[in-house]
Structure formats: C-alpha cells, structure tokens
Coordinates of C-alpha atoms and ligand atoms in Angstrom, one line a residue:
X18 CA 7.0 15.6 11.4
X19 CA 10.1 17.7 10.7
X20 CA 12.4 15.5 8.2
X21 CA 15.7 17.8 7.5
X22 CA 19.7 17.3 7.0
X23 CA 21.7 17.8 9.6
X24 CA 25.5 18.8 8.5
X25 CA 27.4 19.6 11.9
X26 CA 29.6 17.2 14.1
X27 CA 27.0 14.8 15.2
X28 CA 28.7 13.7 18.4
X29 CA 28.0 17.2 19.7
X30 CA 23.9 16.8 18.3
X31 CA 21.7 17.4 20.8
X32 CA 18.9 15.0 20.0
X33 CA 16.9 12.9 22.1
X34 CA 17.8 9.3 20.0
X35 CA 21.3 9.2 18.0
X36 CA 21.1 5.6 15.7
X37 CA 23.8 3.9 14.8
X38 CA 23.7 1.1 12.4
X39 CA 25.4 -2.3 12.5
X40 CA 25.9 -5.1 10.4
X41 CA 26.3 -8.5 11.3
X42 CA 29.4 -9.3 9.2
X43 CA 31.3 -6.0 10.1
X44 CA 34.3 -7.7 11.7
X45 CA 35.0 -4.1 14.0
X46 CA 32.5 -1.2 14.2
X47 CA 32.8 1.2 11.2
X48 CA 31.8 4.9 10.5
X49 CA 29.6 6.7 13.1
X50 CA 29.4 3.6 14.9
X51 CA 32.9 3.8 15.4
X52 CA 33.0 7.4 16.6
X53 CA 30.1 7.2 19.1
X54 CA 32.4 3.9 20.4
X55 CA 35.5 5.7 20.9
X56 CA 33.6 8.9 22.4
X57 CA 32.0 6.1 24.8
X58 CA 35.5 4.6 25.4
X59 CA 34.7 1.6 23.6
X60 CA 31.0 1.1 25.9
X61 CA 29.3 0.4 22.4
X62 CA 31.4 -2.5 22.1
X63 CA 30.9 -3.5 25.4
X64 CA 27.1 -3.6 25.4
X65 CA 27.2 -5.0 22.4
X66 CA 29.1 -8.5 23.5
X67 CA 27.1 -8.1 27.0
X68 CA 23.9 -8.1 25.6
X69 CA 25.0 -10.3 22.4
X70 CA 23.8 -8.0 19.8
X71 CA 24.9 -9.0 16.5
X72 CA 23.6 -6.7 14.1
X73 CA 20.7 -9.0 13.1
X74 CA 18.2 -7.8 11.0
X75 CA 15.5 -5.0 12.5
X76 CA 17.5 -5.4 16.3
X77 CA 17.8 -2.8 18.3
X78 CA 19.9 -2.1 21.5
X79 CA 19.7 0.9 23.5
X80 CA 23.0 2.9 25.0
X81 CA 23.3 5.7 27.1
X82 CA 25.5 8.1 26.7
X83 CA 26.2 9.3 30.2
X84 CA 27.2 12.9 29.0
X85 CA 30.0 11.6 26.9
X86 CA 28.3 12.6 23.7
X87 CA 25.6 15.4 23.8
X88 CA 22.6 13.2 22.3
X89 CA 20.4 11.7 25.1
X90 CA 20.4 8.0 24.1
X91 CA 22.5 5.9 21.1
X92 CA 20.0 3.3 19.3
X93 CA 22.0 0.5 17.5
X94 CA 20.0 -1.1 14.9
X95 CA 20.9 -4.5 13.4
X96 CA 21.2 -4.2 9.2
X97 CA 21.8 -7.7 9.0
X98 CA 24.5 -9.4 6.8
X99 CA 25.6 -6.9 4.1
X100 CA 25.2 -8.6 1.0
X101 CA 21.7 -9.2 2.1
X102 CA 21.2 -5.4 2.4
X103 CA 19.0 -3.9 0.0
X104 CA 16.8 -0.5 -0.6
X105 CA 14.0 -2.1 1.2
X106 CA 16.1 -3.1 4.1
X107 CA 17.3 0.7 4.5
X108 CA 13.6 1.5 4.3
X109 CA 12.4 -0.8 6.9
X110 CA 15.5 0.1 9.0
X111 CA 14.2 3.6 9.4
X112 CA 10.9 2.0 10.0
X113 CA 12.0 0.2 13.3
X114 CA 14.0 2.9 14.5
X115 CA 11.5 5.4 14.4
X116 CA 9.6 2.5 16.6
X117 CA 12.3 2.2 19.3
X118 CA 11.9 6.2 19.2
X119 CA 8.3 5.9 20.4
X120 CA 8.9 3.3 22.9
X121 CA 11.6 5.7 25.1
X122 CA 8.9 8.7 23.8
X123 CA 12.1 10.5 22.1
X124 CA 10.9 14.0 19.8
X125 CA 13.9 14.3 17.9
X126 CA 16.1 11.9 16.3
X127 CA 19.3 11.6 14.1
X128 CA 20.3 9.1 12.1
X129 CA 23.3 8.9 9.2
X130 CA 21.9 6.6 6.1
X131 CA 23.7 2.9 5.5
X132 CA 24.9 0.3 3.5
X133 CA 25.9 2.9 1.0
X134 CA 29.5 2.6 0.8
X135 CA 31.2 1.5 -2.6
X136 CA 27.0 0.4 -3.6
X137 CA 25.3 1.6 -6.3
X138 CA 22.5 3.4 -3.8
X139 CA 22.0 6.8 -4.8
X140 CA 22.0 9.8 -2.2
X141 CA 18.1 9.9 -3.7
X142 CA 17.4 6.3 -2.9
X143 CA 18.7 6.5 0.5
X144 CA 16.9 9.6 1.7
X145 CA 13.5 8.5 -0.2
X146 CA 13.3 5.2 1.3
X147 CA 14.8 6.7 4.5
X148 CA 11.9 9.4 4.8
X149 CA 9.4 6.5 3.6
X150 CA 10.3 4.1 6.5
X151 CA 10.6 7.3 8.8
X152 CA 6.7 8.1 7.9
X153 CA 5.1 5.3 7.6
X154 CA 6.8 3.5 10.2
X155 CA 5.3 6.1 13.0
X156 CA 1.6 6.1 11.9
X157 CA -1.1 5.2 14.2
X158 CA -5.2 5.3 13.8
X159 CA -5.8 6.6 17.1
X160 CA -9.3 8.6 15.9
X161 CA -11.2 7.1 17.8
X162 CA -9.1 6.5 20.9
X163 CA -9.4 8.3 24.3
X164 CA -6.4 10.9 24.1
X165 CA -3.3 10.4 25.7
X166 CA -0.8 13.2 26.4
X167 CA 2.6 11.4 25.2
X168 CA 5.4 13.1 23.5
X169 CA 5.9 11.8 19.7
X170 CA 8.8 12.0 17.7
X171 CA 8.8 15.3 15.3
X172 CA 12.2 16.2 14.3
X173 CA 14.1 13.3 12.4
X174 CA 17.5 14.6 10.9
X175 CA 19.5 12.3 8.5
X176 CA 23.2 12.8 8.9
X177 CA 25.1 14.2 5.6
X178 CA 28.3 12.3 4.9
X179 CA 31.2 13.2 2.9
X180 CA 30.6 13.4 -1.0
X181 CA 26.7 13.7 0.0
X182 CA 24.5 16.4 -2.2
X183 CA 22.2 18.4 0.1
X184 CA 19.8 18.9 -2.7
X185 CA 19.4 15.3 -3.8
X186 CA 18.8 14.5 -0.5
X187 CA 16.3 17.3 -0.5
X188 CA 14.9 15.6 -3.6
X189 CA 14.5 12.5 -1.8
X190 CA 12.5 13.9 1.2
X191 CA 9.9 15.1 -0.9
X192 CA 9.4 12.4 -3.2
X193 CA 9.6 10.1 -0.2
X194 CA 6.6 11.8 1.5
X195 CA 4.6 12.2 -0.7
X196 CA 4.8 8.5 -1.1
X197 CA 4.7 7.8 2.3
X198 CA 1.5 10.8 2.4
X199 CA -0.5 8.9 0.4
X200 CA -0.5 5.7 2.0
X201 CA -0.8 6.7 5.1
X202 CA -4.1 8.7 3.8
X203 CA -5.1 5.1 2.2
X204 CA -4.6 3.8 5.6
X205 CA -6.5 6.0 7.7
X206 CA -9.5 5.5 5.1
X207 CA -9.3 2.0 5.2
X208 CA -9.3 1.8 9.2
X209 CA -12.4 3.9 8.9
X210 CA -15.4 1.2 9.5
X211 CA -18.1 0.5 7.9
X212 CA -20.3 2.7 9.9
X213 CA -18.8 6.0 9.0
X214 CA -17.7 4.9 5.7
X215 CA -20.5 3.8 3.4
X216 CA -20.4 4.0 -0.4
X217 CA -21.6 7.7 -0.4
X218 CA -19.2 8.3 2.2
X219 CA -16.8 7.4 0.5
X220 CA -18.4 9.3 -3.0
X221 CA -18.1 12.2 -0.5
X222 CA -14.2 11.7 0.1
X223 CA -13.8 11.3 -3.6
X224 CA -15.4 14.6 -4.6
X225 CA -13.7 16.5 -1.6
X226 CA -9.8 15.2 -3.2
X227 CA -11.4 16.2 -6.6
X228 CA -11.8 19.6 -5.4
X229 CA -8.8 20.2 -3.4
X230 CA -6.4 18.0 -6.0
X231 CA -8.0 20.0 -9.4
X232 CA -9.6 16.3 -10.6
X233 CA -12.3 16.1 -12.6
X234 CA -14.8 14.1 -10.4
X235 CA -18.1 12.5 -11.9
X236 CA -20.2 10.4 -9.5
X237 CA -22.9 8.4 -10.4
X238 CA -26.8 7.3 -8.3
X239 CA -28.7 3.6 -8.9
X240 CA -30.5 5.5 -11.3
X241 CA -27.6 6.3 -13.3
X242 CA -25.5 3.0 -12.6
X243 CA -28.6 1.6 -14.0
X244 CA -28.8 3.4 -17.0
X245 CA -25.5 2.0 -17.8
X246 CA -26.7 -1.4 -17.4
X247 CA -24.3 -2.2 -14.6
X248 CA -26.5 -5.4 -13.5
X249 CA -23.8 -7.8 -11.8
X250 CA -22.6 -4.3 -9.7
X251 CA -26.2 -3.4 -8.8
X252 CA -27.2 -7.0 -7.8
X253 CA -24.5 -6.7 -5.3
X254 CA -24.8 -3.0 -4.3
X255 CA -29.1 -4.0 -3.8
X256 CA -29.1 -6.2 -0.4
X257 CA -27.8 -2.9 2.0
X258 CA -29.9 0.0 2.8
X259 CA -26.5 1.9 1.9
X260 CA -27.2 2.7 -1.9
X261 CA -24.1 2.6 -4.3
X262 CA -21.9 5.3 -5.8
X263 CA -19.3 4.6 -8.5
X264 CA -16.9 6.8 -8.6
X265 CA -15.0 8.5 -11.5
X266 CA -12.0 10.6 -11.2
X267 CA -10.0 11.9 -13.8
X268 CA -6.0 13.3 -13.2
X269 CA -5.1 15.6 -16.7
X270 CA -1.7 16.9 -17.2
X271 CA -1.8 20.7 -17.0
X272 CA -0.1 22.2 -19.7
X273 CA 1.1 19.0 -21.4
X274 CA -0.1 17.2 -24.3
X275 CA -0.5 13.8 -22.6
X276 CA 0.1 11.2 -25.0
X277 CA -1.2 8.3 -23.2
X278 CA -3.8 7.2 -20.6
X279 CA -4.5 4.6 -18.0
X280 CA -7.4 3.9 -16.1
X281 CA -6.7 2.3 -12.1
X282 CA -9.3 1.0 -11.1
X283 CA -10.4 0.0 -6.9
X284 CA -12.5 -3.1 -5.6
X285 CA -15.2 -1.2 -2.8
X286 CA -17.1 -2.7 -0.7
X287 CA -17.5 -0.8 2.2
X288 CA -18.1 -3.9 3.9
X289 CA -18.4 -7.8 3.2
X290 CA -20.7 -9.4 4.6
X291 CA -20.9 -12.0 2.4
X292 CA -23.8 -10.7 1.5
X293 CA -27.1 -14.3 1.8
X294 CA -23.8 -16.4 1.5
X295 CA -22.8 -14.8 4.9
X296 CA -19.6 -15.5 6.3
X297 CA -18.6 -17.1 9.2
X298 CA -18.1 -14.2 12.5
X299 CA -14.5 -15.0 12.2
X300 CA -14.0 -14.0 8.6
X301 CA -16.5 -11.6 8.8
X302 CA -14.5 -9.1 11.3
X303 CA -12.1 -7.1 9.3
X304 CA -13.9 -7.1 6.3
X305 CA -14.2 -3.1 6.5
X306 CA -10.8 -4.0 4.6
X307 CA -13.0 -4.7 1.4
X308 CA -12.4 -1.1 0.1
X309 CA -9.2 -0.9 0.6
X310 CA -8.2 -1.3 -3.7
X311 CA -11.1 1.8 -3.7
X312 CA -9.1 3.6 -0.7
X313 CA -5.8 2.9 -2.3
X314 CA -7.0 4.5 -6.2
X315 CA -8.7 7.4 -4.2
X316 CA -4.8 8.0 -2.4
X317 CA -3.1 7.7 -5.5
X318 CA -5.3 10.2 -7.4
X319 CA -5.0 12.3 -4.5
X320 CA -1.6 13.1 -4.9
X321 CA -0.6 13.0 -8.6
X322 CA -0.9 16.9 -8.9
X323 CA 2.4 16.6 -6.7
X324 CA 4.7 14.3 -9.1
X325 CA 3.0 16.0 -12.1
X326 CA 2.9 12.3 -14.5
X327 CA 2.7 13.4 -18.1
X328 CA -0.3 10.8 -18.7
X329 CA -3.8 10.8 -18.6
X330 CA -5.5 8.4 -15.0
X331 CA -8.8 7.5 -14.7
X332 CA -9.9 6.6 -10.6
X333 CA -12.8 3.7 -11.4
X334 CA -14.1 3.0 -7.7
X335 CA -17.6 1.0 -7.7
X336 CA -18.7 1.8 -4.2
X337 CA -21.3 -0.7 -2.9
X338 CA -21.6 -2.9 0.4
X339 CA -22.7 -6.5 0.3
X340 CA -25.7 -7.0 2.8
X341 CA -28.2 -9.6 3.5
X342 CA -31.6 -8.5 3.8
X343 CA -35.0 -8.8 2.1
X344 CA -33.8 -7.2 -1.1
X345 CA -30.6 -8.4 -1.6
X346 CA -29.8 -10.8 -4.2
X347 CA -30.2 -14.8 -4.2
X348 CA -27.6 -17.3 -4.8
X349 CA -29.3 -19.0 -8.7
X350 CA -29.9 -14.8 -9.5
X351 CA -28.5 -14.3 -13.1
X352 CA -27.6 -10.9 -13.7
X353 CA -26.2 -8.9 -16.8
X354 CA -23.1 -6.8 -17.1
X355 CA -22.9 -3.3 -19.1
X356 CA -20.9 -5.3 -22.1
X357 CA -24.2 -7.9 -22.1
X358 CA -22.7 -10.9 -21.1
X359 CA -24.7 -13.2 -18.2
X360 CA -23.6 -14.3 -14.6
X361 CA -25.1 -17.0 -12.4
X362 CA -24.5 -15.8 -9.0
X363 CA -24.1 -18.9 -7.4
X364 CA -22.1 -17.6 -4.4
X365 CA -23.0 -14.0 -3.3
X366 CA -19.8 -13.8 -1.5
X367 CA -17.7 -13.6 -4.8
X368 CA -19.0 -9.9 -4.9
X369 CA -15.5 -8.4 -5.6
X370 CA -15.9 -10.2 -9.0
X371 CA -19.2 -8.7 -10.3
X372 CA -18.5 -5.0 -9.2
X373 CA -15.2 -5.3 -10.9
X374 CA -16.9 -6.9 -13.9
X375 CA -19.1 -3.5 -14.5
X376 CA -16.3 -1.3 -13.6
X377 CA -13.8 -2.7 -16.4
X378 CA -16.4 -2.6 -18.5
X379 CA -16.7 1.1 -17.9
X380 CA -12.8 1.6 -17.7
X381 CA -12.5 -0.4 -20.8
X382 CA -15.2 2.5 -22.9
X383 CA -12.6 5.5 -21.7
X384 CA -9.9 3.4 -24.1
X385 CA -6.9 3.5 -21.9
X386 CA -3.6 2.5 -23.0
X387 CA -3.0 0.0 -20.1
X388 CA -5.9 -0.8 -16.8
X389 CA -4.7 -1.7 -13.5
X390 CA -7.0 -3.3 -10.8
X391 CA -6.5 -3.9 -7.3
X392 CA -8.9 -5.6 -5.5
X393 CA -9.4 -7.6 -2.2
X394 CA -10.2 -10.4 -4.2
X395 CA -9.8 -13.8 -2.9
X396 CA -8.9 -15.5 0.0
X397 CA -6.9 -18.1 -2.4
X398 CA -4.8 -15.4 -2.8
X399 CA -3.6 -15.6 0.6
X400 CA -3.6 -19.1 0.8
X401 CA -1.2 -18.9 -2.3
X402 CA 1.2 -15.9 -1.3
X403 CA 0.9 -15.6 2.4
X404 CA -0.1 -12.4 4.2
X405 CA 2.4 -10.2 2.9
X406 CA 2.5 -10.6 -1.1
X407 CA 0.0 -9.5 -3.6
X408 CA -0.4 -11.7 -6.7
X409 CA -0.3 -10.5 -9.7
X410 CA -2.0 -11.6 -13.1
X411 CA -2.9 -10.2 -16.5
X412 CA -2.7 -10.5 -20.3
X413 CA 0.2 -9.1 -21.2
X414 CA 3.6 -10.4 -19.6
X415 CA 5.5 -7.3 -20.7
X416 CA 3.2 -4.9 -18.7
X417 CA 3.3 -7.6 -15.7
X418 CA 7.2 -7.7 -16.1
X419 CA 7.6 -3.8 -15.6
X420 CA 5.0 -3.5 -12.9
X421 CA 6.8 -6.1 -10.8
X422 CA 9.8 -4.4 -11.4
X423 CA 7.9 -1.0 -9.8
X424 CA 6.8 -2.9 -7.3
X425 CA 10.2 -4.3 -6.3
X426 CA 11.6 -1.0 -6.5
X427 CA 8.8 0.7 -4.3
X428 CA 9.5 -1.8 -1.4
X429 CA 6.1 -3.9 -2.0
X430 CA 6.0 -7.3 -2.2
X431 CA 4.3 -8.8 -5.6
X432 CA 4.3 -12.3 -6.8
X433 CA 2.8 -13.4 -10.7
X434 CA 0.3 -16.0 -10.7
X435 CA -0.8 -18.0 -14.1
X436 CA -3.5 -17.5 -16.3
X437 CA -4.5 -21.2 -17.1
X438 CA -6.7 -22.0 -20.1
X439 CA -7.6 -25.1 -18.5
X440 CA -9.7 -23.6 -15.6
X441 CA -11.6 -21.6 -18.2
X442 CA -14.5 -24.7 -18.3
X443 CA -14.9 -23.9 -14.0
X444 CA -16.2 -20.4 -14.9
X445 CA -19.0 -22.2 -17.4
X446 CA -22.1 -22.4 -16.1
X447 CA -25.0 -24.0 -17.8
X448 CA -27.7 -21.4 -17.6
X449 CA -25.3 -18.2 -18.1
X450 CA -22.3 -17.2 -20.1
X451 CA -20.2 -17.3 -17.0
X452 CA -20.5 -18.2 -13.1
X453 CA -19.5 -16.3 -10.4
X454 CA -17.2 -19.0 -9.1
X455 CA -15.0 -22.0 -9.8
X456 CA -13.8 -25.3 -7.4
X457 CA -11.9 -25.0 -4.4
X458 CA -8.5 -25.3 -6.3
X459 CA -7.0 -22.1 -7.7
X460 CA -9.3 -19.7 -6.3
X461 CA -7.3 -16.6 -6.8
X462 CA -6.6 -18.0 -11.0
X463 CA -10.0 -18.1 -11.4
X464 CA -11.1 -15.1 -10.2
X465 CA -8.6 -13.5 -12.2
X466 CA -9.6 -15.0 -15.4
X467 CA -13.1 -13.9 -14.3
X468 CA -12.2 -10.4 -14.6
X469 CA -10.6 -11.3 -17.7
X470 CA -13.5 -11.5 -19.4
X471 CA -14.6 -8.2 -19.1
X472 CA -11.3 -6.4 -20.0
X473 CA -11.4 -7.1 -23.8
X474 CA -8.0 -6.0 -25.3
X475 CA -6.6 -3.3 -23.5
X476 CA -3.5 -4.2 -22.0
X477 CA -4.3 -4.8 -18.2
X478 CA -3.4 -6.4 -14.6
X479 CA -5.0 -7.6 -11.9
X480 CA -3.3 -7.3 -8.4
X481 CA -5.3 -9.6 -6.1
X482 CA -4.2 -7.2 -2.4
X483 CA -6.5 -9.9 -0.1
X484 CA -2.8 -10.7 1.6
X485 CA -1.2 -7.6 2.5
X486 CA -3.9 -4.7 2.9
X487 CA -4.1 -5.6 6.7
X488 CA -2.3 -7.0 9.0
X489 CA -3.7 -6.8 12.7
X490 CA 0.3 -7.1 14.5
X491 CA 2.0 -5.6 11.2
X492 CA 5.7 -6.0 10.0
X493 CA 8.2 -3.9 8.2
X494 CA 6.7 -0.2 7.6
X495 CA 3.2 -1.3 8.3
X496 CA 2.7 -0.3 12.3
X497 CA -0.3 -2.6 12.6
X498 CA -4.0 -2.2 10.8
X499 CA -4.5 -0.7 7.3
X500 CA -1.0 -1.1 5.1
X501 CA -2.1 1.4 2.0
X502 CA -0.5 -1.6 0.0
X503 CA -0.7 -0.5 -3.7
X504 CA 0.2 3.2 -3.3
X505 CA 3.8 2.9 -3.7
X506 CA 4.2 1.0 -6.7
X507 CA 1.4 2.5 -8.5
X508 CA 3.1 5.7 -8.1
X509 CA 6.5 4.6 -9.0
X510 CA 4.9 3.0 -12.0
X511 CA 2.4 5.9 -13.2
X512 CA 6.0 8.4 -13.1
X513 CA 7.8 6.1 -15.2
X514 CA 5.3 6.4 -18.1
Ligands
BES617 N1 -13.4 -9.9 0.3 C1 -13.3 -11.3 0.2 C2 -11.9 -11.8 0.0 C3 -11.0 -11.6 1.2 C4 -10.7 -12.7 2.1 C5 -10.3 -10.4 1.4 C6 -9.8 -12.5 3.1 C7 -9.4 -10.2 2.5 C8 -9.2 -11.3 3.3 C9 -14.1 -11.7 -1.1 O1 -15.2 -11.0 -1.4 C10 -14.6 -13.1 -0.8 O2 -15.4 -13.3 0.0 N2 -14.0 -14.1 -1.5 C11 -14.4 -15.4 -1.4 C12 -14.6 -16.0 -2.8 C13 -15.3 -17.4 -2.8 C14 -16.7 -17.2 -2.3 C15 -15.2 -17.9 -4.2 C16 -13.3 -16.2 -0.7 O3 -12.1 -15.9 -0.9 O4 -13.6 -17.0 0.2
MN618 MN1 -16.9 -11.6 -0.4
ZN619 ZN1 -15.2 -9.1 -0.8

C-alpha cells in the first residue's frame, strides 16, 4: 500500500474513490463536501435527503460523479455528531472507508482528514491515526484461501489543506505504520493455528525477528526450563507431544546509555485445550487465540529498532500447549514455581496462570524498572468488560494511570479492575501455598492477584486481552479474526519512557 499527500485541486483527482466526510450536526455541507456538492450541482445534497443519510457514525453512501468531477466515485462517510468526534473516531473513519473501497474493488483513493477545524488535533495525529485506520482497516488472513484475482486498494492519498505541514504529515505516515505494521504482523501470527504454530514454531519466529531486528534472542529446551525450576510452566507445557520453548528477547538502545528497563511479558499457549479439564467443543474452537499476549510481545519487539525507545525491553514468551494425554498433568497435581512457592492444580484449564507464574518469576530476576503482562487470561474478563475492553490490574495505580492513558491515546480500549484483599483467602488451598483457582465470582480479580504473587516488588500490570484479541465479525479497525490488541498501546507507552 502506497500512503502519500496529495496537494493539487482534488476535484480534478483522478482516483477511483474520492471521501467526503459528514457530520451529523453540520447544519449545510462544509469544506470538500461542499465543493464536490456544487461541482455535482447540489446532487450530494440530493442523495443525501433521498437516501436519508445523516452523517451517523461509520455510514457510508455512495455518489457517482457522472464526469462532473474527474474521480470515479464520491464516498460520504458519516463522522457522527461533532462533539462526540475524537482521535479514535478519525481513526476508525479511515478504517470503514478503506472498507467501502473494497466492496466497489477501488485501487486508489483520496480522502482530506476531519474534524480538525478550530480542535486541538495535530496535523501528526490526524495522519497517524489516519494511516493506522487505512492499514489496519484493509487486512485480511487469506493464507490459506484459494486465490482470487480481485483488484485491492493500493494508493491512498490524504488531501493537504491550507496551513497543513507536508512533513508532519510525513511524520505521521510513518509512525502510523509502523503501528499499524506490527499489529497486523500480531495478527497474522495469531490467525496461524495450532497446527503450524506450536511452541517451537513459534521459538522459530522469535529467533528469525531476533536476527533480522538486531535482538538478542536466548531460547530455552525442557531441559533447561527445568533447570530453572519452572515446575507450574512445565506441568502445563508436559500433557502435548509439542515440547515447550520460553522465549527471551532482549531490545538495547544502540548507542545510548539506557537508563531504564522493562520486561513485557506474553501468555502462549499455542493452543487451549483445557488440557484433562477439557473444554466444552464450543469454547474449545478459537482457542489458537491463547498465544496471542506471546504474538503481541514478539510484534512489539519486532519493530522497536524502528521508533528507537531509549530503554532497555525484555520479550518473556513461555511457549507451551495444554494437551490431554497420558502424560499430562492431573487436576490434585501440586507443582513448584522457580521462586519455590506451591500450587495445587485443581483445574488444569487455569494454565494461563502457571506459565505466567514461572515467567514473572524469570522477568522479575532481569530487575526491570516496571513488567507488563498480557495474557488471554480469563473468561471473567469478558464477562466483566465485554468483547471489546481489556482489563487492567496491577500494584501500582500511578503506572496503571499512565498506561490507560497510552492506551486511550493509541485507540484501544482498557478498563481497571480492583485488586481486593478480600479474595486473597479463595487462592488458599490447604495442601499448597496457593491454588490455581478461586469461586465463580470475580474470576478475572483473582487471577490477577494470582499472578500477583509472583511479581514481588517491581512495579507491574496485568492486562487480561481474553475480550478483544478476537473477534470472529470484528468492529472498528479490526476487519474480523485476530485484532493484534496490545500493540498499539504498548508502543505508545514504551516511546514515552
Ligand atoms: N484461555 C482461557 C481464557 C479465555 C476464554 C480466553 C475465552 C479467550 C476467550 C483460559 O486459559 C481459561 O481457560 N480460563 C478459565 C479459567 C477457569 C478454569 C478458572 C476460564 O476463563 O474459564
Ligand atoms: Mn485454559
Ligand atoms: Zn488459556
């Protein structure tokens, strides 16, 4: 995809889609809207009241031009009401139109930004988000699908307005797609299944970004994760034929003197199979999903040679899939974590839980300043947030505060949930320090304060993805599938250390 400015009189553009953008409280058409009206002799409007389109929110309406103007078709898409308008909005706009493109099979299209007059959106903002909703709005997985000859979109060209900077906007198409890169790269692993992507499969993709991102990259075998004394990890990792990797890549600044560190750290089963507490068929399929925190780290370290952070990241991924079978393990198994504490394993579908155990452990020894986890934790979760909100928990409000705020800026959605002292006595069990699950109430709390007990001191969160990282019909800039949830706001947070 070719994303560039486009500076000339737009009514003379010959492109296949020109958009227009309208909002529902504009009292008469304004700006290009306006022009491409009067070039139409007022048609626009007239479509407009014939087929009552108000400007609602991710609506669009298609015009044709009949030669008046040189583009091939005028897309109106609906902004909504204007005091509802935000960065996000103008993100997801993009997003949809780049859909209506596909659906007429349109290569080129030109759009001018909105909502930006007399707002505090910065030429930056608008081309970021602009290229972000442009990119990951038009992904597909289509691997594995018979091949079509179609025509897709390849030249998007965002209109410059008066009092415009070309090279902020420049600025903004690269950060934007590199952003928008990454996830989709999260995506596509994610909407790999289980099949092709076991845990050394996935080991394998880690050492390949190592090498082509300049990471260091340190992998480890059972005999190794052993040696550790990784036991809650390697009773999950020991029911599959597939043996476990875990994963360690490191990001250093070139050049700088990198004051600080963090460690990010990926839940990966490769698949979920509940493992002898097997799941239900139903919850079963899509649980290829299960790497997606892994998927989302491995995306994320993949491209932080390109925005250059001036701090230290550790990648923790602890790659295993949770299988039934003759050696896996037994609900009543008590197994032993690399900082020595003891879990009854009462439910061998609360796997997400022990491999994250081990792998904070391990974060924790690096001594990072901060440790975020993201993990397909707990159904609860979704229960709790819906579909399309992460929750977010840890044990320090400051570092929750700033990574909401991140994650509001970035366009995901991210919602705190409590810590509770008073569901520490469902973790208790009577034959271990802890057990591997509480009661049916709070589900995504406890599992939280689970991991809680292997972090120690070290400032850290816990972002419970279960909702978001898939969504079969998707919404907003996720076309359908794998979302990459994550990517965004941890990159937006890692540059503003
Ligand atoms: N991977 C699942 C959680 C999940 C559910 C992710 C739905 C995405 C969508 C996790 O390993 C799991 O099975 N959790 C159990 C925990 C329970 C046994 C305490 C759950 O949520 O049911
Ligand atoms: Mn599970
Ligand atoms: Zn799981």
């Amino acid at each position: 995809m070719k994303i560039q400015i486009y500076k000339g009189d737009f009514l003379k553009a010959k492109t296949d889609l020109l958009v227009v953008g309208i909002f529902e409280d504009d009292k008469k058409l304004k700006g290009p809207a306006a022009e491409v009206n009067a070039a139409l002799k007022n048609a626009l409007q007239g479509v407009m009241r014939d087929e009552n389109f108000k400007g609602e929110f991710e609506k669009t309406l298609l015009v044709h031009p009949l030669g008046r103007i040189s583009a091939k078709r005028v897309c109106l898409i609906g902004l909504g009401k204007s005091k509802e308008f935000t960065t996000d909005r103008h993100r997801r706009a993009f997003a949809r139109m780049v859909q209506a493109a596909k659906n007429v099979q349109a290569e080129s299209l030109l759009s001018p930004f909105f909502g930006w007059e007399g707002k505090a959106l910065t030429d930056k903002e608008l081309s970021k988000t602009a290229t972000e909703g442009v990119l990951l709005g038009t992904y597909s997985f289509e691997k594995y699908k018979k091949k079509e000859k179609k025509h897709g979109l390849r030249n998007v060209s965002f209109m410059l307005e008066a009092g415009m900077s070309g090279t902020r906007i420049q600025a903004g198409i690269r950060e934007g797609t590199v952003a928008a890169q990454a996830t989709n790269f999260a995506r596509d692993l994610v909407n790999e299944p289980g099949n092709v992507i076991n845990p050394v499969a996935l080991a394998n993709t880690a050492r390949q970004i190592a090498k082509k991102a300049g990471l260091s990259c340190r992998i480890l075998n059972v005999k190794q994760i052993s040696k550790l004394g990784m036991g809650a990890y390697l009773g999950v990792a020991q029911g599959s034929i597939n043996p476990p990797r875990f994963i360690h890549l490191t990001y250093r600044p070139r050049g700088k003197s990198a004051k600080k560190s963090i460690a990010i750290v990926g839940k990966g089963i490769t698949f979920d199979s509940g493992g002898l507490s097997i799941k239900p068929s139903d919850s079963m399929q899509t649980m290829k999903i299960d790497k997606s925190g892994a998927c989302t780290v491995l995306a994320v370290m993949q491209s932080l040679p390109q925005i250059r952070p001036n701090v230290t990241v550790h990648g923790i991924i602890a790659a295993a899939e949770n299988m039934p079978g003759g050696r896996a393990q037994r609900p009543d198994d008590i197994v032993r974590t690399m900082n020595g504490k003891t879990i009854e394993v009462l439910n061998t579908d609360a796997e997400g839980r022990l491999t994250l155990a081990d792998a904070l452990c391990y974060a924790g020894r690096l001594k990072p300043y901060q440790m975020i986890d993201l993990a397909t934790l707990t159904g609860a979760c979704v229960v709790a947030l819906g579909e399309y909100t992460s929750g977010v928990m840890g044990n320090d409000q400051a570092f929750i505060d700033k990574f909401l705020k991140s994650a509001k800026d970035a366009g995901e959605q991210m919602w705190p949930l409590p810590f509770d002292d008073n569901m520490k006595e469902k973790l208790k069990s009577s034959v271990a320090d802890l057990k591997n699950i509480g009661n049916r109430y709070g589900g995504a709390i406890t599992a939280g304060m689970f991991l809680r007990e292997f972090v120690g001191d070290i400032p850290w969160i816990h972002i419970d993805i279960a909702g978001p990282a898939f969504h079969e019909k998707g919404w907003g800039c996720n076309p359908g599938g794998a979302t990459g949830v994550g990517v965004r706001s941890l990159l937006h947070y890692i540059s503003s250390l």
